[in-house]
PDB file of C-alpha atoms in Angstrom:
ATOM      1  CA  UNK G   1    -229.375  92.291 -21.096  1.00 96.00           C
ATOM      2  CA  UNK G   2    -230.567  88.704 -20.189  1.00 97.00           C
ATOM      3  CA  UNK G   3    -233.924  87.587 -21.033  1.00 96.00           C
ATOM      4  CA  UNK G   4    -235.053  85.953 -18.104  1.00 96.00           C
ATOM      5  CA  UNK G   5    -233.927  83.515 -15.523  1.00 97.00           C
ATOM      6  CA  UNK G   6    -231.398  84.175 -13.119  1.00 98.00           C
ATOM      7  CA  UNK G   7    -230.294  87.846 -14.228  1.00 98.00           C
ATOM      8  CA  UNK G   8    -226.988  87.771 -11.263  1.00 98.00           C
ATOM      9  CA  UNK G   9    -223.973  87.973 -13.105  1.00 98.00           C
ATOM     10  CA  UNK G  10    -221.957  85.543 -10.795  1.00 98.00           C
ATOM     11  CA  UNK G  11    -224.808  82.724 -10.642  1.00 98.00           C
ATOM     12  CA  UNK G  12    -225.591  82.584 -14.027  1.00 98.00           C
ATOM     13  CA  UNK G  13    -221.428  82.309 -14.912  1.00 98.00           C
ATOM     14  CA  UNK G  14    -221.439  79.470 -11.997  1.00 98.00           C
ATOM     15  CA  UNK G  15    -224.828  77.401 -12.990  1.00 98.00           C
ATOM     16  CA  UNK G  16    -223.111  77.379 -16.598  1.00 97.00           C
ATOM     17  CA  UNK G  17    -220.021  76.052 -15.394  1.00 98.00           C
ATOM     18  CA  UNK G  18    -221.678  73.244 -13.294  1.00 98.00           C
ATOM     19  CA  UNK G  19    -221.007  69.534 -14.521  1.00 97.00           C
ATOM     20  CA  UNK G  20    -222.435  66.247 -13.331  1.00 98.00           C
ATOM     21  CA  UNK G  21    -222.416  65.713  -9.356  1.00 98.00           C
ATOM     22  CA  UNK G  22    -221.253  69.066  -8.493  1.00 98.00           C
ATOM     23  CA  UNK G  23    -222.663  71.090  -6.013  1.00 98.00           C
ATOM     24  CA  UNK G  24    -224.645  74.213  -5.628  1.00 98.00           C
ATOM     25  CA  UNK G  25    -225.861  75.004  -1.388  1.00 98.00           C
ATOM     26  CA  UNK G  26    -228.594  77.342  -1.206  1.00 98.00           C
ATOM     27  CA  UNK G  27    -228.878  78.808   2.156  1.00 98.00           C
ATOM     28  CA  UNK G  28    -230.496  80.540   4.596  1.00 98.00           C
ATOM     29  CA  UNK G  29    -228.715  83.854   5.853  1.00 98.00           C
ATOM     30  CA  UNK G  30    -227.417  82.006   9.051  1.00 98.00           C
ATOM     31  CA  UNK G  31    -225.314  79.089   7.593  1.00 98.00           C
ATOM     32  CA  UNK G  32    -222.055  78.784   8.690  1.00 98.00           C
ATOM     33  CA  UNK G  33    -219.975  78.745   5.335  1.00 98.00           C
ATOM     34  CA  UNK G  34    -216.673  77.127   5.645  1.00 96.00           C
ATOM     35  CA  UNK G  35    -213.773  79.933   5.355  1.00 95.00           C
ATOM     36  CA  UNK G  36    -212.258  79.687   1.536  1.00 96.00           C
ATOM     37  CA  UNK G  37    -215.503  78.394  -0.279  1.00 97.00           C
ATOM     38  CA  UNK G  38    -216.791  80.341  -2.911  1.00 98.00           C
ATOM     39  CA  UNK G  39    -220.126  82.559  -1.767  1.00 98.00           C
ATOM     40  CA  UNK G  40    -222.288  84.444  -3.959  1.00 98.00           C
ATOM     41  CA  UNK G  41    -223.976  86.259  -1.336  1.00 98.00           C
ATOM     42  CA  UNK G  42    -227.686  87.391  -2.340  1.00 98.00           C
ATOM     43  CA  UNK G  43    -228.755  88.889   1.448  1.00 98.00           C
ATOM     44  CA  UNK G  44    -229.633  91.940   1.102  1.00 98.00           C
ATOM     45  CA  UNK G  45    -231.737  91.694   4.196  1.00 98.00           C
ATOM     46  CA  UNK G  46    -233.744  89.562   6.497  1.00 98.00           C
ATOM     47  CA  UNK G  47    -235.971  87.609   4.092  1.00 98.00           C
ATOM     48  CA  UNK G  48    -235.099  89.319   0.972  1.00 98.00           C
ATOM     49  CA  UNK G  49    -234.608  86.968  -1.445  1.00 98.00           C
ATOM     50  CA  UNK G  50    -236.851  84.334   0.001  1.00 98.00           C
ATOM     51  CA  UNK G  51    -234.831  81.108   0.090  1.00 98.00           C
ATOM     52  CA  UNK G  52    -237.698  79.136  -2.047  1.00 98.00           C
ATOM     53  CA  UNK G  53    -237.883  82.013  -4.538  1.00 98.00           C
ATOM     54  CA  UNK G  54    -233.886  81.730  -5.199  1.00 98.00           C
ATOM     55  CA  UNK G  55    -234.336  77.543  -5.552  1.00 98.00           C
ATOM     56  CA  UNK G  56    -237.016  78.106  -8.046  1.00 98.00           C
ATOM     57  CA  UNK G  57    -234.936  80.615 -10.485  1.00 98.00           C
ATOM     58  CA  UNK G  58    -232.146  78.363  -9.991  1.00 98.00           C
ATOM     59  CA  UNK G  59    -234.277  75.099 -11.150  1.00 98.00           C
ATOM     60  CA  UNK G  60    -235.100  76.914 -14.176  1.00 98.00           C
ATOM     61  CA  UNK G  61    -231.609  76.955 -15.737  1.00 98.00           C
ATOM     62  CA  UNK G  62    -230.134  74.253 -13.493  1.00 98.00           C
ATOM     63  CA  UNK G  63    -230.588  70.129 -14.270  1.00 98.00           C
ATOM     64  CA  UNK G  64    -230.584  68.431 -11.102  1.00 98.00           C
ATOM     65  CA  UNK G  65    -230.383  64.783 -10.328  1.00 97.00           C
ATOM     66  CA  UNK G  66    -230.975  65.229  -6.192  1.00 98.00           C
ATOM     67  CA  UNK G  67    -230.850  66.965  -3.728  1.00 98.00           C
ATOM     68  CA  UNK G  68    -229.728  66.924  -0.026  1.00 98.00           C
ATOM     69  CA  UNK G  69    -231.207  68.801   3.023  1.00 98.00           C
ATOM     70  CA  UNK G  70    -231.215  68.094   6.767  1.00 98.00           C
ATOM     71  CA  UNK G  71    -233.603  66.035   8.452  1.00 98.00           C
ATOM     72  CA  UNK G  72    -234.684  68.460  10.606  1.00 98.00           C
ATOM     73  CA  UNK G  73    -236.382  70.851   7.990  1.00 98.00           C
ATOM     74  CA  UNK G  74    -239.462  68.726   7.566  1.00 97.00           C
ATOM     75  CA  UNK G  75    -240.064  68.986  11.506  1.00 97.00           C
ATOM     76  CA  UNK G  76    -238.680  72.562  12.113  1.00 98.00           C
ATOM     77  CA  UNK G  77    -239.621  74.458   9.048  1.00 98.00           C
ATOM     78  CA  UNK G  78    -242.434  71.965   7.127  1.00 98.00           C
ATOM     79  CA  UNK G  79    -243.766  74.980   4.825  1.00 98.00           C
ATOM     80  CA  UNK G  80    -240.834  75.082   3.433  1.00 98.00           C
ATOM     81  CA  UNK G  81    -239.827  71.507   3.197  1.00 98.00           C
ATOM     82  CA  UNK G  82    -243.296  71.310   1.229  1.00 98.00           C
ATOM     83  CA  UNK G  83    -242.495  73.770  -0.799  1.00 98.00           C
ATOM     84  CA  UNK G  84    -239.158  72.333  -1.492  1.00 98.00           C
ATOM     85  CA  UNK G  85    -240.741  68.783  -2.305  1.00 97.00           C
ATOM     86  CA  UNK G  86    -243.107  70.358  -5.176  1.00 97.00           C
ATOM     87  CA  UNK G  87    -240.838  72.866  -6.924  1.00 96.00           C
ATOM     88  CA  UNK G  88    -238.089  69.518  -7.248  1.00 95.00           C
ATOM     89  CA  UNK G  89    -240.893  67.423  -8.182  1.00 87.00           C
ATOM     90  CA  UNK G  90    -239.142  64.048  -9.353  1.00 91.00           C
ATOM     91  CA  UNK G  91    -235.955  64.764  -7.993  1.00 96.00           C
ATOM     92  CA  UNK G  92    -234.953  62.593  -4.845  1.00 97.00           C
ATOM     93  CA  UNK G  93    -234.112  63.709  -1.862  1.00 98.00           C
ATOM     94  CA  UNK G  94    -231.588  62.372   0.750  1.00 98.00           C
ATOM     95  CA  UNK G  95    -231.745  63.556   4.493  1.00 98.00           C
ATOM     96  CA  UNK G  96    -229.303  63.827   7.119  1.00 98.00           C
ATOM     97  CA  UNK G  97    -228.801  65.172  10.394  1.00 98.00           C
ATOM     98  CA  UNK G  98    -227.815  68.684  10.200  1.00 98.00           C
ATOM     99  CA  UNK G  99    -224.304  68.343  11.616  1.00 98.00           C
ATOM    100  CA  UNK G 100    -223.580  65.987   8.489  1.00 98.00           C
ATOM    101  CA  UNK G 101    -225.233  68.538   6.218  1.00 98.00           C
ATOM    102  CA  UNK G 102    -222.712  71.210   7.204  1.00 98.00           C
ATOM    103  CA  UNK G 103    -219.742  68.357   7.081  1.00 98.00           C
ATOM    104  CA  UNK G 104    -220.922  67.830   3.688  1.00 98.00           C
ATOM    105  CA  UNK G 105    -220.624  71.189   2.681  1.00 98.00           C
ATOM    106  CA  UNK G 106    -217.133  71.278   4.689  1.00 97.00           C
ATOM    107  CA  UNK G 107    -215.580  68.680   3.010  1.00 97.00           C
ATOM    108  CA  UNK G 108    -216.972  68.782  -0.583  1.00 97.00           C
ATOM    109  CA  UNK G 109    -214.199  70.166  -2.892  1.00 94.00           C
ATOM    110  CA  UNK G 110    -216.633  71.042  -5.822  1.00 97.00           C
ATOM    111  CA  UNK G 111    -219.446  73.119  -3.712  1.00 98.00           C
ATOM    112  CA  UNK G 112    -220.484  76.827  -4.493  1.00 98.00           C
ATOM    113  CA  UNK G 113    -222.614  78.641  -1.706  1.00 98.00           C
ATOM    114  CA  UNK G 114    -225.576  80.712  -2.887  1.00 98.00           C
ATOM    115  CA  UNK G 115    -226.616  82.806   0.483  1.00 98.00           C
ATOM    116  CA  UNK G 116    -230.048  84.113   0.680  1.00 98.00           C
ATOM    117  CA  UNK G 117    -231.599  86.496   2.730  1.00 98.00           C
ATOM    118  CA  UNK G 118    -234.008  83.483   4.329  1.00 98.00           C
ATOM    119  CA  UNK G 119    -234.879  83.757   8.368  1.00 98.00           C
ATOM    120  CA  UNK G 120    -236.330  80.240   8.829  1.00 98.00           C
ATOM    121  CA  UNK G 121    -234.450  77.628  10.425  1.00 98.00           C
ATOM    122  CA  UNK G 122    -232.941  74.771   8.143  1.00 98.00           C
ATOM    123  CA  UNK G 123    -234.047  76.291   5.341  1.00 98.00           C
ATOM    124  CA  UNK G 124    -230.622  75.220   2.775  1.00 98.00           C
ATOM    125  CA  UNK G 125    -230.497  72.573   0.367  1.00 98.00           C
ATOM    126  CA  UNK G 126    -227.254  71.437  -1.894  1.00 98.00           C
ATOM    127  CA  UNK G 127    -228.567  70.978  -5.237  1.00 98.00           C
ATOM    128  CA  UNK G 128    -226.725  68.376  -7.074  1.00 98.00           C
ATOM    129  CA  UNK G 129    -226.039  68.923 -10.660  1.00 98.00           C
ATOM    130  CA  UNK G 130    -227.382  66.104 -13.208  1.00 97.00           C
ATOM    131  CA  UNK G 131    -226.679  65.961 -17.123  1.00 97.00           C
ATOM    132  CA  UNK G 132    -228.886  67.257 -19.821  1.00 97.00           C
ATOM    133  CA  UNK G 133    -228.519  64.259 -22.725  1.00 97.00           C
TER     134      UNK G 133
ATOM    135  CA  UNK W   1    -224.776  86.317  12.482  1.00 96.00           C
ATOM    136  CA  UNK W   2    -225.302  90.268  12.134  1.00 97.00           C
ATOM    137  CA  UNK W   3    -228.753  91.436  13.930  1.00 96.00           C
ATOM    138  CA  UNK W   4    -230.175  93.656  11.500  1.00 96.00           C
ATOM    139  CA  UNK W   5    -230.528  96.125   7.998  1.00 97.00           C
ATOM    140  CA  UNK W   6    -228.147  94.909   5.910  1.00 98.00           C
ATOM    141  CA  UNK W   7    -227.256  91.479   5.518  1.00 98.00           C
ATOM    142  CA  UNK W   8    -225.192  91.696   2.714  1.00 98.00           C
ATOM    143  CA  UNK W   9    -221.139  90.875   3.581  1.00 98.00           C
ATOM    144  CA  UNK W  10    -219.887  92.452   0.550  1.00 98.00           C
ATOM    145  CA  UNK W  11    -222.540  95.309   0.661  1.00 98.00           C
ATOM    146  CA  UNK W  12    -222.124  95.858   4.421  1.00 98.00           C
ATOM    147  CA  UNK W  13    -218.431  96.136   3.592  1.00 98.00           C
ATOM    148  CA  UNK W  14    -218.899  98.726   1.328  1.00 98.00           C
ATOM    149  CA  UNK W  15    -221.513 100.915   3.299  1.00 98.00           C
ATOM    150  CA  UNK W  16    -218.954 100.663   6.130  1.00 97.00           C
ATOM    151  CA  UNK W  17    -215.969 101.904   3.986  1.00 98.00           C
ATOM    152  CA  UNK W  18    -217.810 105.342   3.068  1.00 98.00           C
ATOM    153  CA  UNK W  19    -216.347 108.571   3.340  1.00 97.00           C
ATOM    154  CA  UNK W  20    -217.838 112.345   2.150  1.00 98.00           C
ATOM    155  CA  UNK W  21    -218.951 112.625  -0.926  1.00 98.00           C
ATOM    156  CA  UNK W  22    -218.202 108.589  -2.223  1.00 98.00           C
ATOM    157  CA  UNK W  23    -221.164 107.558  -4.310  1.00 98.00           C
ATOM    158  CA  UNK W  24    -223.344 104.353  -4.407  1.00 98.00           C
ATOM    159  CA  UNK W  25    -225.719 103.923  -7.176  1.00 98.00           C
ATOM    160  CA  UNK W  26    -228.242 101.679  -7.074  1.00 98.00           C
ATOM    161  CA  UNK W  27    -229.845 100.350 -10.071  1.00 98.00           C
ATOM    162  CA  UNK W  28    -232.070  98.729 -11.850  1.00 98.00           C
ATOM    163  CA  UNK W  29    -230.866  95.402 -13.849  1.00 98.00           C
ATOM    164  CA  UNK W  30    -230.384  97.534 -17.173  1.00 98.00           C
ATOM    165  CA  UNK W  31    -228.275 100.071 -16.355  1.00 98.00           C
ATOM    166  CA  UNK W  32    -225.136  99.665 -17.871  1.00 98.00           C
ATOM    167  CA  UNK W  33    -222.304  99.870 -15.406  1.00 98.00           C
ATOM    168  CA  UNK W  34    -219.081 101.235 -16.884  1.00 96.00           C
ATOM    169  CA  UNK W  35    -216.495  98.026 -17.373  1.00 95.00           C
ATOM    170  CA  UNK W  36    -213.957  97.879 -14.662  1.00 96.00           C
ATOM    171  CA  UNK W  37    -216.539  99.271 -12.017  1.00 97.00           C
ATOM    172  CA  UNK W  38    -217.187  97.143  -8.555  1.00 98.00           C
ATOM    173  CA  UNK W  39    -220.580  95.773  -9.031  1.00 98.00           C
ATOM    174  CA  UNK W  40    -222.612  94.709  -6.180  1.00 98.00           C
ATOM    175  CA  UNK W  41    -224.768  92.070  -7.919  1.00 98.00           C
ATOM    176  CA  UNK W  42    -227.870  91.356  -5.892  1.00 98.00           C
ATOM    177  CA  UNK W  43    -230.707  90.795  -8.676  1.00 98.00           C
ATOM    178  CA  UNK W  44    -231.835  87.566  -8.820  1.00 98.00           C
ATOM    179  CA  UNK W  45    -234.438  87.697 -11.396  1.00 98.00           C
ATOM    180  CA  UNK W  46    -236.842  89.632 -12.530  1.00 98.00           C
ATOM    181  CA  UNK W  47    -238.231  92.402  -9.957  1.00 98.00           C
ATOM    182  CA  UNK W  48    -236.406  90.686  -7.013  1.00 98.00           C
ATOM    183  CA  UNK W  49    -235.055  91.792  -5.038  1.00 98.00           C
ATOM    184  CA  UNK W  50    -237.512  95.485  -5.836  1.00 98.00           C
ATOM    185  CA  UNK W  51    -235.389  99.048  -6.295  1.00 98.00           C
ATOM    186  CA  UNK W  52    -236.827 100.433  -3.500  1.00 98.00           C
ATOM    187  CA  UNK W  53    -236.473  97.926  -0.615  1.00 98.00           C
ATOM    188  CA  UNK W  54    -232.897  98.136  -2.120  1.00 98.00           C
ATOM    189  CA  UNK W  55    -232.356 101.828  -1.227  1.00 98.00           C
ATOM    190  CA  UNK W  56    -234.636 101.465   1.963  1.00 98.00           C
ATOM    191  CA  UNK W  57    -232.294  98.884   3.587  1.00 98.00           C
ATOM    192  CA  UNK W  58    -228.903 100.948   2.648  1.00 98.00           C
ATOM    193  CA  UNK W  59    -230.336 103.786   4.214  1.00 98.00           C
ATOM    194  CA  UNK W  60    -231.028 101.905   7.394  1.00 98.00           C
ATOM    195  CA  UNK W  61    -227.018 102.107   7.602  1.00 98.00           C
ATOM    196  CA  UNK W  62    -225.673 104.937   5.105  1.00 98.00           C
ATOM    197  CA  UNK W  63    -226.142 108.557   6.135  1.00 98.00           C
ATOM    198  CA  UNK W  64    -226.148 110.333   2.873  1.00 98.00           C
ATOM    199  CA  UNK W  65    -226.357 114.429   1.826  1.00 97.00           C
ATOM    200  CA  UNK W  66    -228.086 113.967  -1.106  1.00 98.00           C
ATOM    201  CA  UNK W  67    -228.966 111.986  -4.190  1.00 98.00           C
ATOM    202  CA  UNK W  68    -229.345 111.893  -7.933  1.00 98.00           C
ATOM    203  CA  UNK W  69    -231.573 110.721 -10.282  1.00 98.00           C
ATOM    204  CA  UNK W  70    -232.689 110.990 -13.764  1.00 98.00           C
ATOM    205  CA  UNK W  71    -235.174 113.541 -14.751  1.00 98.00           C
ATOM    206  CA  UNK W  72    -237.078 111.409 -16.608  1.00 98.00           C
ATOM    207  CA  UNK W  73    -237.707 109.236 -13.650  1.00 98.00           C
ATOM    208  CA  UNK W  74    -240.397 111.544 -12.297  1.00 97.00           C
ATOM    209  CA  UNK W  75    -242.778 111.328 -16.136  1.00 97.00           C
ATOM    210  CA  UNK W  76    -241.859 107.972 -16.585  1.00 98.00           C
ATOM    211  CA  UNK W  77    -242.115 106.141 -13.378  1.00 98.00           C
ATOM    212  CA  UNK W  78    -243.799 108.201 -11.113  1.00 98.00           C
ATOM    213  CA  UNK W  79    -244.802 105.691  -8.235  1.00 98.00           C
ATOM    214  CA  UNK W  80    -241.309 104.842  -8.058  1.00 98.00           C
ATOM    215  CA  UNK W  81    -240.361 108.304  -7.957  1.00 98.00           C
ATOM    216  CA  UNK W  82    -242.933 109.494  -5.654  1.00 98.00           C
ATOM    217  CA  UNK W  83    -241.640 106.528  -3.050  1.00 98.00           C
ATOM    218  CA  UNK W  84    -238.116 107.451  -3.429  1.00 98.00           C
ATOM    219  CA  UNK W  85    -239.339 110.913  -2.639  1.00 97.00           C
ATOM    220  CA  UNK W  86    -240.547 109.506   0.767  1.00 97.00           C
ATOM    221  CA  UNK W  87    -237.645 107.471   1.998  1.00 96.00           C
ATOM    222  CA  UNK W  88    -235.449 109.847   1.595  1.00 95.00           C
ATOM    223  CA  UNK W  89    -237.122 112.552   3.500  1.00 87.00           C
ATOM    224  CA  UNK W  90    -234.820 115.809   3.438  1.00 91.00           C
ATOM    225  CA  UNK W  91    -232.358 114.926   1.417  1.00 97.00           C
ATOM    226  CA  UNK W  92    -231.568 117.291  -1.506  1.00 97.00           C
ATOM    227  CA  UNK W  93    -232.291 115.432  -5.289  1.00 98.00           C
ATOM    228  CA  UNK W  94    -230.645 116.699  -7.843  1.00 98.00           C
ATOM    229  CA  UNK W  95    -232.044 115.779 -11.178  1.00 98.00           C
ATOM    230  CA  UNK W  96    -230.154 115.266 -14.481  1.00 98.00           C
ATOM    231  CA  UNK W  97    -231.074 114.041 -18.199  1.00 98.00           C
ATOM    232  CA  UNK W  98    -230.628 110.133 -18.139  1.00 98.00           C
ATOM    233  CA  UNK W  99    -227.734 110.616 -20.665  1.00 98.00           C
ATOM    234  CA  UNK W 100    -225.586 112.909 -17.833  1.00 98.00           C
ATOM    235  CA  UNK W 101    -226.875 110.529 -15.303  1.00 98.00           C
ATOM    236  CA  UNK W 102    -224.617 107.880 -16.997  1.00 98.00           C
ATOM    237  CA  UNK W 103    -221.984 110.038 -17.999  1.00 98.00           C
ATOM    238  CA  UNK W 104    -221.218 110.571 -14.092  1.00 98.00           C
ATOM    239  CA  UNK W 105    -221.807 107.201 -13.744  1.00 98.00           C
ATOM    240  CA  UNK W 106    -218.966 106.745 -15.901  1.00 97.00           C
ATOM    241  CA  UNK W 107    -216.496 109.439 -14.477  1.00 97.00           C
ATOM    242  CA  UNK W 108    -216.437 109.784 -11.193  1.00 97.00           C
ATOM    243  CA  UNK W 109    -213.694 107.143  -9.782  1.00 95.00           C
ATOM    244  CA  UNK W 110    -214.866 106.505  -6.044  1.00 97.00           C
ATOM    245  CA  UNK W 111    -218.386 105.049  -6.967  1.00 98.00           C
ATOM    246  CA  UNK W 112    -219.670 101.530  -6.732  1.00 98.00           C
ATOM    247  CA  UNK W 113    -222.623  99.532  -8.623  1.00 98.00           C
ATOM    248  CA  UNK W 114    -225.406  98.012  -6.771  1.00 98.00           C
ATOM    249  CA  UNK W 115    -227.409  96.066  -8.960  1.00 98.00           C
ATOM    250  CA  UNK W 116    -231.299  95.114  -7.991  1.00 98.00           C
ATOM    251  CA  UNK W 117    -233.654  92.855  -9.887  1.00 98.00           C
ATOM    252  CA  UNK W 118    -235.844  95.822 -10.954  1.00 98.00           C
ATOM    253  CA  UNK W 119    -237.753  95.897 -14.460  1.00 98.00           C
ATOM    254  CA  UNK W 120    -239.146  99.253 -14.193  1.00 98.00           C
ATOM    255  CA  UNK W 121    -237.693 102.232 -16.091  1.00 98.00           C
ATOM    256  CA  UNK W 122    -235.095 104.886 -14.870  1.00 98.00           C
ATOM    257  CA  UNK W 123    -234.764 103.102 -11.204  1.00 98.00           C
ATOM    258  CA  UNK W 124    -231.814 104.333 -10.770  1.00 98.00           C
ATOM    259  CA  UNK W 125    -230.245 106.258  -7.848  1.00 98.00           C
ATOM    260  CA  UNK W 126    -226.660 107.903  -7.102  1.00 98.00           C
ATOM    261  CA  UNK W 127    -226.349 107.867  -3.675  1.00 98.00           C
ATOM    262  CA  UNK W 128    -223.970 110.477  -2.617  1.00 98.00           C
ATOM    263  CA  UNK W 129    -222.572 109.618   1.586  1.00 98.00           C
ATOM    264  CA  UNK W 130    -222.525 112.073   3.910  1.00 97.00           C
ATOM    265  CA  UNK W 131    -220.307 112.360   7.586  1.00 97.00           C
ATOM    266  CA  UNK W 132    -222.316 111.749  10.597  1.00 97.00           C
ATOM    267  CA  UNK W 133    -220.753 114.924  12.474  1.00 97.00           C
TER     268      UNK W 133
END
């Protein structure tokens, strides 16, 4: 079996078949997730896995070169946001409204959804894939 | 969004499509699940989400008549064991060498693979559905 990392099937096949600029949305368990787009669906239940928990496995195997999260997190949810900011360390961060966050994720073509089990409000983030060399 | 127990779409899906006698197992992250089986992968990474919150959410939802487990659960993983014990109250356990425990694993057709996060050994359970009246 795998060593260590991410040890789900589906999101270690995905994170290895990312490439530069593509897009990986971690969510909370309330997103709405356009119809069609590919979900790997960890819920199992309210707050199981944590939303920062299932960021911080992902980091480990995936490069990122930014991220994007709504505006509103830092107001509405600023443990997390804080959180966020020191797992990505470097990594910048843009911000929008909400509404464009979820017309990013609408309109993005190369955009995987990795749902979590996470009951805090604005609590998603699409992780944009950098290069390794 | 749904209100409660499990969150899971895919999961929820197959809790709801249950009849007498199907089995779910729920496993640790080393069982081997028999190629061709439907495999409900919810493990993250190591220990997350935990075996037991695992089977305590699905039987939230699942009404089930009895279970089984490997024998050598009891000797080699006895808090485990002893917790499983608990959440399932009544239910009859029928215990089997590990070996058999895969072997019916492997050849009983309507049976489906949920796979947890857990490192600890023999955390495995066949969950075997019951009717409701």
């Amino acid at each position: 079996m795998k060593k260590n990392g991410v040890l789900n099937s589906r999101l270690a096949h995905v994170i290895a078949s990312m490439g530069h600029t593509d897009k990986l949305v971690v969510c909370d368990s309330g997103l709405p997730i356009p119809f069609g787009k590919t979900i790997i669906d960890l819920a199992l239940t309210r707050n199981i896995p944590k939303f920062l928990d299932t960021v911080k496995v992902i980091l480990e195997e995936l490069k990122i070169e930014r991220i994007i999260i709504a505006n509103e997190m830092e107001a509405k949810n600023r443990g997390t946001y804080n959180s966020l900011k020191k797992i990505i360390s470097k990594v910048d961060i843009k911000k929008v409204p909400h509404e464009q966050f979820k017309e990013i994720t609408r309109i993005e073509s190369n955009i995987i959804f990795v749902r979590t089990g996470e009951a805090t409000p604005y609590a998603n983030v699409i992780l944009v894939s950098g290069v390794t060399f």
